[in-house]
XYZ file of C-alpha atoms in Angstrom:
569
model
C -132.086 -133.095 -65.860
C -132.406 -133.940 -69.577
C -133.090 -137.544 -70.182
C -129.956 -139.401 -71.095
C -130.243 -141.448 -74.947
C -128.196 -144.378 -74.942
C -125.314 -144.444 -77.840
C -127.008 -147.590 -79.280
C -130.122 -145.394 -80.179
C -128.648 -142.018 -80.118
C -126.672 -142.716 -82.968
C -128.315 -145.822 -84.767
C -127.729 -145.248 -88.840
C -130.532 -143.494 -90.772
C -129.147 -143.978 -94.498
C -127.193 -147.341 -95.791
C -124.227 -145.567 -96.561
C -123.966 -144.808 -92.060
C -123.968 -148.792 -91.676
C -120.845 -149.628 -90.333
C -119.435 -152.601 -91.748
C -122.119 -154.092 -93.905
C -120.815 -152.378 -97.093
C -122.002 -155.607 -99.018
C -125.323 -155.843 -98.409
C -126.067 -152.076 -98.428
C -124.520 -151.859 -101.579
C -127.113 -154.635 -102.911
C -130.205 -153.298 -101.657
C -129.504 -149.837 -102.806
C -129.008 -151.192 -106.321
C -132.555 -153.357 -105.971
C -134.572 -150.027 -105.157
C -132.638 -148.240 -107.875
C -133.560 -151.204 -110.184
C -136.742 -151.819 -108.969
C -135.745 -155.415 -108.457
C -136.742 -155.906 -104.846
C -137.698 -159.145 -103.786
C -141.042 -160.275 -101.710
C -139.168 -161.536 -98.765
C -135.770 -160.815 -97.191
C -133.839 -163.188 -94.326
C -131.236 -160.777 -92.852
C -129.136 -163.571 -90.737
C -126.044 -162.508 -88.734
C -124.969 -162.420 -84.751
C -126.021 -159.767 -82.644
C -125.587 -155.999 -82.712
C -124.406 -156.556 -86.418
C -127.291 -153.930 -88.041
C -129.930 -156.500 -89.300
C -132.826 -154.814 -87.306
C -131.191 -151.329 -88.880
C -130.573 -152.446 -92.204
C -134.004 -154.143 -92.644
C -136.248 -150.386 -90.720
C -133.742 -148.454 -93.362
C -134.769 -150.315 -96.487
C -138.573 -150.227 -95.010
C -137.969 -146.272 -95.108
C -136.116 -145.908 -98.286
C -138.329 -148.257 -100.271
C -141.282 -145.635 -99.201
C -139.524 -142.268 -99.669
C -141.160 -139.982 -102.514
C -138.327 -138.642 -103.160
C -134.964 -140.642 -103.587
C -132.250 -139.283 -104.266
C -129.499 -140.133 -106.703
C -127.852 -143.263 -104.956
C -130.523 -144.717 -103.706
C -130.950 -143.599 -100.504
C -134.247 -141.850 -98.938
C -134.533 -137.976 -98.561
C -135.599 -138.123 -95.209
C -138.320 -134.946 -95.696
C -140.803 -136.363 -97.356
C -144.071 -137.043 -95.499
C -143.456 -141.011 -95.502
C -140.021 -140.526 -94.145
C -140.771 -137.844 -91.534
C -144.124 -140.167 -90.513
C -141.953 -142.992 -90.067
C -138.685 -140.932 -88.476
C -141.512 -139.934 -85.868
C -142.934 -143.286 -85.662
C -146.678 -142.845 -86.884
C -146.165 -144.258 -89.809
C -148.817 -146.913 -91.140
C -147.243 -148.717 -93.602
C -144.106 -150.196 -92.218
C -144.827 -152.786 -88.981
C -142.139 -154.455 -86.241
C -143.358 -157.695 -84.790
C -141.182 -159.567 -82.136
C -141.405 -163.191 -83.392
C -140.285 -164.192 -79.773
C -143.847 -162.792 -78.095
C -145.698 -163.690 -80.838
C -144.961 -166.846 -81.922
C -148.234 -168.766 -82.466
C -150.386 -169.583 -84.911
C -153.038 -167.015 -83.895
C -150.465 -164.645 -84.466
C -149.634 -165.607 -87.744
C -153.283 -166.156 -88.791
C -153.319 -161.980 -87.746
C -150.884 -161.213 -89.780
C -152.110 -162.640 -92.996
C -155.555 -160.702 -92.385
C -153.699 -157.562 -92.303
C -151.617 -158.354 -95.508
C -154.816 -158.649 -97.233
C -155.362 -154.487 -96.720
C -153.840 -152.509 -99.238
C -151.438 -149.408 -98.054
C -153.361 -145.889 -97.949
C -151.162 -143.507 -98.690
C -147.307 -145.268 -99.916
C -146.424 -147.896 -101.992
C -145.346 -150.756 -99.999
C -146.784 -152.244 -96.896
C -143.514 -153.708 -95.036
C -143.679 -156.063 -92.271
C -140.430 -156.439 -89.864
C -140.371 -159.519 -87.851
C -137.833 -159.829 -85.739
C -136.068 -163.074 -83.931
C -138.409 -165.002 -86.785
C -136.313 -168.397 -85.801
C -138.506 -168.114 -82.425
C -141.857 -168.768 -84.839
C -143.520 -172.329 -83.788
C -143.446 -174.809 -86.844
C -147.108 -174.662 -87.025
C -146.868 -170.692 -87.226
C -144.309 -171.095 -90.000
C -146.620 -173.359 -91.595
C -149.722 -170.816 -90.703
C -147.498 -168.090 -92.715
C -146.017 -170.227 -95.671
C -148.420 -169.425 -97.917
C -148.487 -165.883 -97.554
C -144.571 -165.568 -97.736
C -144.933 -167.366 -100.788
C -147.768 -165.620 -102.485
C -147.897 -162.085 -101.092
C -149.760 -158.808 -102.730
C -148.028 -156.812 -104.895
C -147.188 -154.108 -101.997
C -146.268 -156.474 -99.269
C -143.103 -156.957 -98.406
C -141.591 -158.989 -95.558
C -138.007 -158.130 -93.872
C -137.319 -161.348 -91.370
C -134.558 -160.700 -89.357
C -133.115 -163.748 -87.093
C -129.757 -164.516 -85.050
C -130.154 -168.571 -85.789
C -130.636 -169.154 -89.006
C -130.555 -173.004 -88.726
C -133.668 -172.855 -86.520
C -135.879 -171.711 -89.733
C -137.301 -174.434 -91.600
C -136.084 -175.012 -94.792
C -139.863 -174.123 -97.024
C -139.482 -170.312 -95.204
C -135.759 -170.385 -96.605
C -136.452 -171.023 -100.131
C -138.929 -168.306 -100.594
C -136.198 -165.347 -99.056
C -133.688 -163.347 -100.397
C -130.764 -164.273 -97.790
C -128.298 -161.778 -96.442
C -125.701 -163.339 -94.276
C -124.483 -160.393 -92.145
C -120.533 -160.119 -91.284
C -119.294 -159.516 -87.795
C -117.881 -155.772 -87.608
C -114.289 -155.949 -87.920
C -112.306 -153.962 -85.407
C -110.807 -151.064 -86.852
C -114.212 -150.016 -88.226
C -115.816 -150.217 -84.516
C -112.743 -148.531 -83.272
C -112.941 -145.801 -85.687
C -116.618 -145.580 -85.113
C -116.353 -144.950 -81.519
C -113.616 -142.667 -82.013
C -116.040 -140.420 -84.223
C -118.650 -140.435 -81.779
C -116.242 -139.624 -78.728
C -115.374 -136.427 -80.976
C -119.589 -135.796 -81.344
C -119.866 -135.835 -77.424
C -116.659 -134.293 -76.679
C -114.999 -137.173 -74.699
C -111.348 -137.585 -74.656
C -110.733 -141.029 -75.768
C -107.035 -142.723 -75.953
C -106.727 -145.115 -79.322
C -105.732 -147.906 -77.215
C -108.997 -147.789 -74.973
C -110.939 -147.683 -78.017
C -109.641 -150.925 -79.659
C -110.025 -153.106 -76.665
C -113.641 -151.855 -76.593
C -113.958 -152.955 -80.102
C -112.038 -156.171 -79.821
C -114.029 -156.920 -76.012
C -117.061 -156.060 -78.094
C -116.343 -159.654 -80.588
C -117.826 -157.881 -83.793
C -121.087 -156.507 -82.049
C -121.039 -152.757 -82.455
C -123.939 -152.419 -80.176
C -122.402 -153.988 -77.241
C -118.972 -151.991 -78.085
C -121.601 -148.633 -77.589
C -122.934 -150.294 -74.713
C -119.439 -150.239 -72.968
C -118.795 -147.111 -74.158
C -121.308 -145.570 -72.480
C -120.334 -147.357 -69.207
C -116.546 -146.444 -69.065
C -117.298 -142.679 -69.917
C -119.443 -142.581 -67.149
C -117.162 -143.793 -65.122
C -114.967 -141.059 -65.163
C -115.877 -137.460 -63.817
C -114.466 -135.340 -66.705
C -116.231 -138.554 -69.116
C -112.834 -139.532 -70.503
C -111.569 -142.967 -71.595
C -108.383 -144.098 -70.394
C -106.602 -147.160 -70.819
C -106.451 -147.758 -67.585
C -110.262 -147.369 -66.980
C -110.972 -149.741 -69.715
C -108.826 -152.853 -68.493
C -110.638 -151.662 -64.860
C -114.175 -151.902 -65.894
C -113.834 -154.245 -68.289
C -111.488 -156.956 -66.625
C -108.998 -157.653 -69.274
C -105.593 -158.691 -68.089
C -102.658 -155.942 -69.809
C -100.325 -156.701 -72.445
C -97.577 -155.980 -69.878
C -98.297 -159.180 -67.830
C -97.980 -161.481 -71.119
C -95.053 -159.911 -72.340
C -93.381 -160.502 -68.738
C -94.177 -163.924 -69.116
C -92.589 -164.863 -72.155
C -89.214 -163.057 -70.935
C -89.612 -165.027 -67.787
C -89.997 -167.898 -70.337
C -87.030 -166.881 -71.973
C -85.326 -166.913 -68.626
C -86.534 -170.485 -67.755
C -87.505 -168.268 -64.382
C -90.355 -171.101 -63.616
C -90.563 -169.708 -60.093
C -90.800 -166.035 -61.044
C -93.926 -167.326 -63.958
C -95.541 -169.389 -60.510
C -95.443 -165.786 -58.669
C -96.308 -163.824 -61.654
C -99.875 -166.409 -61.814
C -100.669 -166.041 -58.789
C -100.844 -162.263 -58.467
C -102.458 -162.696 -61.750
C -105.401 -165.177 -59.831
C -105.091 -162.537 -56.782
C -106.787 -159.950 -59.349
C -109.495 -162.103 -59.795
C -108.660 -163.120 -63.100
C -110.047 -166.796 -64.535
C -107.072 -169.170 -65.352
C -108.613 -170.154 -68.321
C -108.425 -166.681 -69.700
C -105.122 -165.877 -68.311
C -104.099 -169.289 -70.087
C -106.300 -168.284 -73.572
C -104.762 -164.449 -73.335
C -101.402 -166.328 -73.143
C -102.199 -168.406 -76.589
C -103.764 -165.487 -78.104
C -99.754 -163.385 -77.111
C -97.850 -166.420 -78.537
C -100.154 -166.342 -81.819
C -98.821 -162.696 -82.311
C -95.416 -163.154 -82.001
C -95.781 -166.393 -84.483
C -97.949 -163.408 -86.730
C -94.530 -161.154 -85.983
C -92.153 -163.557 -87.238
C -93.136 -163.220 -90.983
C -93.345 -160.103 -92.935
C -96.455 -161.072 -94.721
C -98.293 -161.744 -91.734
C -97.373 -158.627 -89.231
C -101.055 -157.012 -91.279
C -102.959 -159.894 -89.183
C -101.658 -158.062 -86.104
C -104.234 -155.955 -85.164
C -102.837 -153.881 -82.056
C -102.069 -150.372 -81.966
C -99.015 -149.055 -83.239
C -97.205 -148.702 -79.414
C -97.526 -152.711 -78.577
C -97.032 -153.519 -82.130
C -93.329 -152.511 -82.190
C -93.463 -154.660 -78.702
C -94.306 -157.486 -80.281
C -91.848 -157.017 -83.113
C -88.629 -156.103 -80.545
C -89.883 -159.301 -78.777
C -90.729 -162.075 -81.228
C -87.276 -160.711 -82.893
C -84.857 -161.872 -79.959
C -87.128 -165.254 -79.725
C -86.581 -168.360 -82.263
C -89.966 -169.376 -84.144
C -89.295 -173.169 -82.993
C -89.592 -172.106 -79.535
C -92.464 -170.007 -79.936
C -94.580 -172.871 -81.892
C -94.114 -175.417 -78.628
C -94.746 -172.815 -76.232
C -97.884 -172.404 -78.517
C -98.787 -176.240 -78.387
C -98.375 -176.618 -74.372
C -100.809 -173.522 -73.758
C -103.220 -175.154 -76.242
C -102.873 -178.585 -74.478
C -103.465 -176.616 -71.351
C -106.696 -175.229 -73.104
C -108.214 -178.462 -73.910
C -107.261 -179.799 -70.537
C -108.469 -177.125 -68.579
C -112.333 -177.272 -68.257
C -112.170 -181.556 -67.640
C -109.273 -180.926 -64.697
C -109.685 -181.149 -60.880
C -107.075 -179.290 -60.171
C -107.282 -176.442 -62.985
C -104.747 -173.983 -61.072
C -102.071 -176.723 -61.422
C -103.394 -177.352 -64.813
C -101.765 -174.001 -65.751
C -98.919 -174.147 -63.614
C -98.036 -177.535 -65.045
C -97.864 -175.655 -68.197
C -95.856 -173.000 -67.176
C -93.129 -175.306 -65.648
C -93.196 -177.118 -69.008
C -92.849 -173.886 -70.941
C -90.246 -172.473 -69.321
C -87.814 -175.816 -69.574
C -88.461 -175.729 -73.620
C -85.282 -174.050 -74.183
C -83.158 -175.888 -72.447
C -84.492 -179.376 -74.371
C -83.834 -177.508 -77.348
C -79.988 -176.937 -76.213
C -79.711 -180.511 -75.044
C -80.651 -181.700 -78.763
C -78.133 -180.085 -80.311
C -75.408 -181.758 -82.312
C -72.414 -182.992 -79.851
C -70.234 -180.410 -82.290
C -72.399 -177.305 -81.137
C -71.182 -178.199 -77.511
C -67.807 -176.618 -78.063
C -69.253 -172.899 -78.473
C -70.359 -173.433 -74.787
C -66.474 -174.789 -73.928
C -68.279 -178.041 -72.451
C -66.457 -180.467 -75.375
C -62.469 -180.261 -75.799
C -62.357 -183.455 -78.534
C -64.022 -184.924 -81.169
C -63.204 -187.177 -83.947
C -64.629 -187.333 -87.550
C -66.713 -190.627 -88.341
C -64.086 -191.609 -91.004
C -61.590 -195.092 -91.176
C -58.766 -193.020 -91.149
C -56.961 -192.488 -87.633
C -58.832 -189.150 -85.100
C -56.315 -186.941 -84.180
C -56.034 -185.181 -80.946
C -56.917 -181.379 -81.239
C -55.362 -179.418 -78.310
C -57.130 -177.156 -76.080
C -56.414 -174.145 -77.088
C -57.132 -175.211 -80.534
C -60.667 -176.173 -79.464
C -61.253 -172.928 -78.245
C -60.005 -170.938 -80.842
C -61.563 -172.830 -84.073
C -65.023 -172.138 -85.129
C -67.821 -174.622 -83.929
C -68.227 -175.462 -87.989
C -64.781 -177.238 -87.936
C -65.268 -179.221 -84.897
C -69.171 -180.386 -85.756
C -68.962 -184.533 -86.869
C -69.164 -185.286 -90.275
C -71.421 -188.266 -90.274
C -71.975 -189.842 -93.992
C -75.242 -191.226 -95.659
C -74.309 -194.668 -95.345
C -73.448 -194.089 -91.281
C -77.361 -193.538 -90.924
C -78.395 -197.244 -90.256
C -80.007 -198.859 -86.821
C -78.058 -199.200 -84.028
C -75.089 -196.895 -85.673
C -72.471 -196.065 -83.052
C -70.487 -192.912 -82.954
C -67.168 -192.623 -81.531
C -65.751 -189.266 -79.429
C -62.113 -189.608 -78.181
C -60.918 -188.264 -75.019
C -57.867 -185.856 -73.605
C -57.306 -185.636 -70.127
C -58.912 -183.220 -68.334
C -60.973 -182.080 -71.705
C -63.721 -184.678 -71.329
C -67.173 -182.999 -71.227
C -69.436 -184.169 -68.027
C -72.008 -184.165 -70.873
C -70.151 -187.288 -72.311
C -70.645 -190.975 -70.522
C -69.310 -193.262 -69.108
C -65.659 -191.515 -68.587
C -62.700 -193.336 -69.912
C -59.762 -193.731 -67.983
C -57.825 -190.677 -67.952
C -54.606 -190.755 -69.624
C -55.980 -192.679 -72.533
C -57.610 -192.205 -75.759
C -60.293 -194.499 -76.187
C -63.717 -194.620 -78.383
C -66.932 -194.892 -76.139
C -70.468 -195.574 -77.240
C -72.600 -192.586 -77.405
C -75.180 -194.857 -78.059
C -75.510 -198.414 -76.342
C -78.387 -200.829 -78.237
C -78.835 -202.960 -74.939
C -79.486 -200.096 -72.996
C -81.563 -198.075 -75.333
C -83.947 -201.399 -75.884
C -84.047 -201.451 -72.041
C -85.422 -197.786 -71.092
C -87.451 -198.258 -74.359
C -89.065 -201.189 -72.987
C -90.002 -199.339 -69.869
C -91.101 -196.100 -71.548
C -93.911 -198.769 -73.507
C -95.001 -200.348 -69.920
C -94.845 -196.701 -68.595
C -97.620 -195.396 -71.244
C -99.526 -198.365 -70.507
C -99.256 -197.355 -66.722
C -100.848 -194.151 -67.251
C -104.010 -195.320 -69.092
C -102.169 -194.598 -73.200
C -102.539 -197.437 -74.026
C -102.741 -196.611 -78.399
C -99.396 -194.353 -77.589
C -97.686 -197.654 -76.108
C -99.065 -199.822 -78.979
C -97.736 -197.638 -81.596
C -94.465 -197.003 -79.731
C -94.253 -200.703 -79.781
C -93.989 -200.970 -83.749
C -92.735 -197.679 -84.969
C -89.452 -198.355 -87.064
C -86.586 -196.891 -85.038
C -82.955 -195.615 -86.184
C -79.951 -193.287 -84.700
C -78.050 -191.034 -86.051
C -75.634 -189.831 -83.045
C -77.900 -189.123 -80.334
C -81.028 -188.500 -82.242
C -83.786 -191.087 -82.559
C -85.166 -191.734 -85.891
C -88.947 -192.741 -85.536
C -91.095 -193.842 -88.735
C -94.278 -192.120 -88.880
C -96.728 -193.264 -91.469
C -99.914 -190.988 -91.140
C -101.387 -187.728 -89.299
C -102.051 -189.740 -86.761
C -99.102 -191.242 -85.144
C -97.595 -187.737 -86.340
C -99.836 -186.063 -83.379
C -99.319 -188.312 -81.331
C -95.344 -188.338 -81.276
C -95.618 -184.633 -81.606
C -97.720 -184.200 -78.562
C -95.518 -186.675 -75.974
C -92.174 -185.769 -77.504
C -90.711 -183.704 -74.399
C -92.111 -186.178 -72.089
C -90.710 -189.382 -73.968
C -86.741 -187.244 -74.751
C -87.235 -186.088 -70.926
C -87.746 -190.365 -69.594
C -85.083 -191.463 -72.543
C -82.378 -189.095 -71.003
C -82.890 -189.776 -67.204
C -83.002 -194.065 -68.049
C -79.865 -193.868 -70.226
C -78.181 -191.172 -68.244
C -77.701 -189.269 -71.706
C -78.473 -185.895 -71.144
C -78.153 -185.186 -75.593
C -80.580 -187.510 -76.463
C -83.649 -186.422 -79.019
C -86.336 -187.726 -81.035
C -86.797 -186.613 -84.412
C -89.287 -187.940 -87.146
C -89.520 -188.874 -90.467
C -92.222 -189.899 -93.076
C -91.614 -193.659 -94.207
C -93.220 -195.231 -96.805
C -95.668 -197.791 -96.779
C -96.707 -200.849 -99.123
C -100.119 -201.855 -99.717
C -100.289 -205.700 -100.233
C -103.271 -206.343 -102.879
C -104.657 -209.955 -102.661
C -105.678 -211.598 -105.702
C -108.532 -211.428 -107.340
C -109.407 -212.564 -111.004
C -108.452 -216.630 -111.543
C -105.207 -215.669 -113.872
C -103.545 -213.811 -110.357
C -104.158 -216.530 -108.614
C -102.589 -218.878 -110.772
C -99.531 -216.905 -110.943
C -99.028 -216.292 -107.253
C -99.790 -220.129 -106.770
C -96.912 -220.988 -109.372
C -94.528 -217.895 -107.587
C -94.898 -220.031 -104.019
C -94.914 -223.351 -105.360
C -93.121 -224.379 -109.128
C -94.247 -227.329 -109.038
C -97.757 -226.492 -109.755
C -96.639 -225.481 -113.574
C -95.282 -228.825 -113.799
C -98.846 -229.900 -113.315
C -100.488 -227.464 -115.760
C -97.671 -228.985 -118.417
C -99.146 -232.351 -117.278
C -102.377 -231.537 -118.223
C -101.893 -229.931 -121.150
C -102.569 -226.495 -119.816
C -106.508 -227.366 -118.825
C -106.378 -225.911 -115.470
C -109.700 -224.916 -115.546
């Protein structure tokens, strides 16, 4: 049985132009050994299974080759290149900075710099991990780095660049390495499928890249392991959410119709056959975030690029964020973040989620419930309403109501009706008044109620403070305490004067409008915000302002100055 070669190795890049993803920093070191402008030292930085280790044993070769060709890159027949290709080469060393880390090992090192090459140009030294290096080796190796022969040239490679000490840094050419993005690893592994005759589906391949986070060695790694896992050594979609435990598109975009729905029961059946799998909350709950975030991506034309899916659950995500409103999508967004954060510190992280869920799916209907009382007619809930205006509401008939669009029936409230404490008036018909609309009036009559009643309001607002401070929030209760307050029908008007109470009224908003409507037993109630403006009281300073705001609260002190002739000081 022939020995089997890992992909990782099998096909690592010989040349700079077969580095996937690194176009940037090939480009540059092909120009310095076409220039002859190559530096003593080089610091190739990046996360793992990005090409640094590649990168820096290419340059090693090409910086050796006896013949380069045209662009820059080695010939790979010369006797340096074919020494090195079959690793006997003398000239060009690896050291693993994580075995060898002491000053012993350093003080090595800097004995064999002092040898000149035999046969090439350069002598290169590789050491890789280098952030592993004890500060007395870097110290031990300073120098050297600093003040190396003519043909030595170091190639540090390290995964932790902070770890290095800042003297090593100054004296290295740094190359910040780029995680690969995912169509390149996708289209990588799709050319190497076609080398080793696997059938591969597109799908399969992208959530290898995108499981892989920008590391095209650990997106090989699983591409070895789901072709073996085959018999005919094909990759499926199926086989790679299998083997590589990611929960299917088909399971998010069931939860946002159930969402839709407000089917809270059929999302709390849906989670737990999700759990059943022996999938993590926390990733069903991230997965969910990550699904919202596309359909947010979806809703703009300029964004749908950012979308990177295949083409088949692309045009899902575009027939689904279509039929769905972008306000709704943004606060199912912000719950499954809040669920996020919350997650890791709860006791009870399964009911974490589900508390979510059950939060999610009621968003719509707090949406409907802060409408404008005029909307209510498209629903057939409202048969009356009158204008805010002096001049005398007349009854509409039924059929009227009914017929007329909701535009003509909406209240036309004016700027000046905006003020605290403003009360609206709806008249009644018998047998047309809305169960939305309370108290009832007498039926027979046509009467103004208050859709807004001060005493009451001041009441449950009272109790919605002492309630914050029952549940430990106690800066929420503070600043719902002082914020200025207005009404404009049923909305309340709240004052926000920084970031801060912004987030903070953003964040509790369903649960205040949810505690609001059961206390006043005012089912259209909402909160809405506004930015108000705030004055900055400067004291006074030099003697003259002081004078003049003494004289502004008292006029009898100029009296005085005229008494004195003006010496007042």
């Amino acid at each position: 049985m022939d020995q089997f070669i890992v992909s990782a190795r099998k096909y690592r890049p010989a040349l700079f132009d077969s580095v996937v993803g690194q176009s940037h920093i090939t480009t540059t070191l092909k120009n310095a050994i076409k220039s002859s402008h190559l530096a003593q030292a080089f610091l190739f930085c990046g996360p793992r299974g990005v090409g640094k280790t590649t990168c820096a044993r290419i340059l090693a070769k090409t910086i050796n080759c006896l013949s380069l060709t045209h662009d820059g890159e080695a010939c790979g027949t010369c006797t340096s290149c074919v020494s090195y290709q079959n690793s006997s080469s003398f000239n060009i060393y690896e050291l693993d900075a994580a075995s060898n880390n002491s000053v012993d090992n350093m003080r090595e090192l800097v004995e064999q710099v002092r040898i000149p090459p035999q046969a090439n140009k350069y002598k290169v030294y590789i050491i890789d991990e280098v952030h592993m290096l004890s500060t007395a080796a870097f110290n031990a190796f300073l120098k050297t780095l600093e003040e190396p022969p003519s043909y030595a040239i170091f190639i540090l490679a390290t995964t932790e660049k902070h770890k290095i000490i800042p003297t090593i840094l100054s004296r290295c050419q740094i190359f910040d390495f780029n995680r690969i993005h995912l169509k390149d690893i996708a289209t990588h592994l799709a050319s190497i499928a076609v080398k080793e005759n696997i059938k591969a589906d597109d799908e399969a391949l992208r959530l290898i890249a995108e499981k892989a986070d920008g590391g095209l060695r650990d997106a090989l790694s699983m591409f070895d392991l789901i072709s073996t896992f085959s018999p005919d050594r094909s990759i499926s979609y199926a086989s790679t959410i299998e083997n590589l435990h990611i929960l299917d598109y088909d399971y998010y975009f069931k939860v946002v119709e159930f969402l839709f729905q407000e089917s809270a029961g059929e999302l709390l059946v849906l989670l737990d056959e999700i759990l059943k799998k022996g999938f993590d909350g926390h990733n069903f709950i991230v997965g969910l975030a990550d699904h919202l975030r596309n359909l947010l991506i979806c809703k703009e034309e300029v964004t749908i690029k950012l979308l990177e899916v295949s083409e088949v659950v692309k045009t899902k995500y575009l027939n689904q964020a279509r039929n769905t409103d972008y306000e709704l999508i943004l606060t199912w967004l912000n719950l499954a973040n809040q669920a996020d954060i919350q997650y890791k510190t709860s006791k009870h992280q399964r009911l974490t989620v589900e508390l979510a869920l059950m939060k999610m799916s009621r968003v719509k209907q707090a949406f409907q419930f802060s409408q404008e009382p005029g909307d209510w007619l498209a629903e057939g809930n409202v048969a009356y309403a009158a204008q805010f205006r002096k001049t005398e509401a007349k009854p509409i008939a039924a059929s009227e109501t009914l017929e007329k669009p909701v535009q003509e029936a909406k209240l036309e409230v004016p700027n000046s009706a905006i003020k605290p404490f403003q009360i609206g008036k709806v008249l009644k018909i018998k047998g047309l008044t809305s169960q939305l609309m309370k108290p009832a009036i007498d039926q027979g009559e046509t009467e103004a109620i208050e859709l807004f009643q001060p005493l009451e309001f001041d009441r449950a607002w009272q109790e919605l403070i002492a309630d914050c401070r029952k549940k430990n929030m106690g800066s929420v209760a503070a600043l719902l305490a002082n914020i200025p307050k207005s009404f404009t029908n049923n909305v309340i008007n709240l004052g926000i004067a920084g970031s801060f109470e912004e987030n903070e009224i953003q964040t509790n908003r369903t649960d205040f409008t949810q505690y609001l409507r059961q206390k006043m037993a005012n089912s259209a109630i909402s909160i809405s915000t506004y930015t108000r403006e705030t004055e900055v009281e400067t004291a006074p300073v030099t003697n003259q302002q002081k004078l003049t705001f003494l004289i502004e609260q008292n006029p009898a002190v100029l009296e005085l100055i005229k008494k004195l002739d003006g010496q007042v000081y």
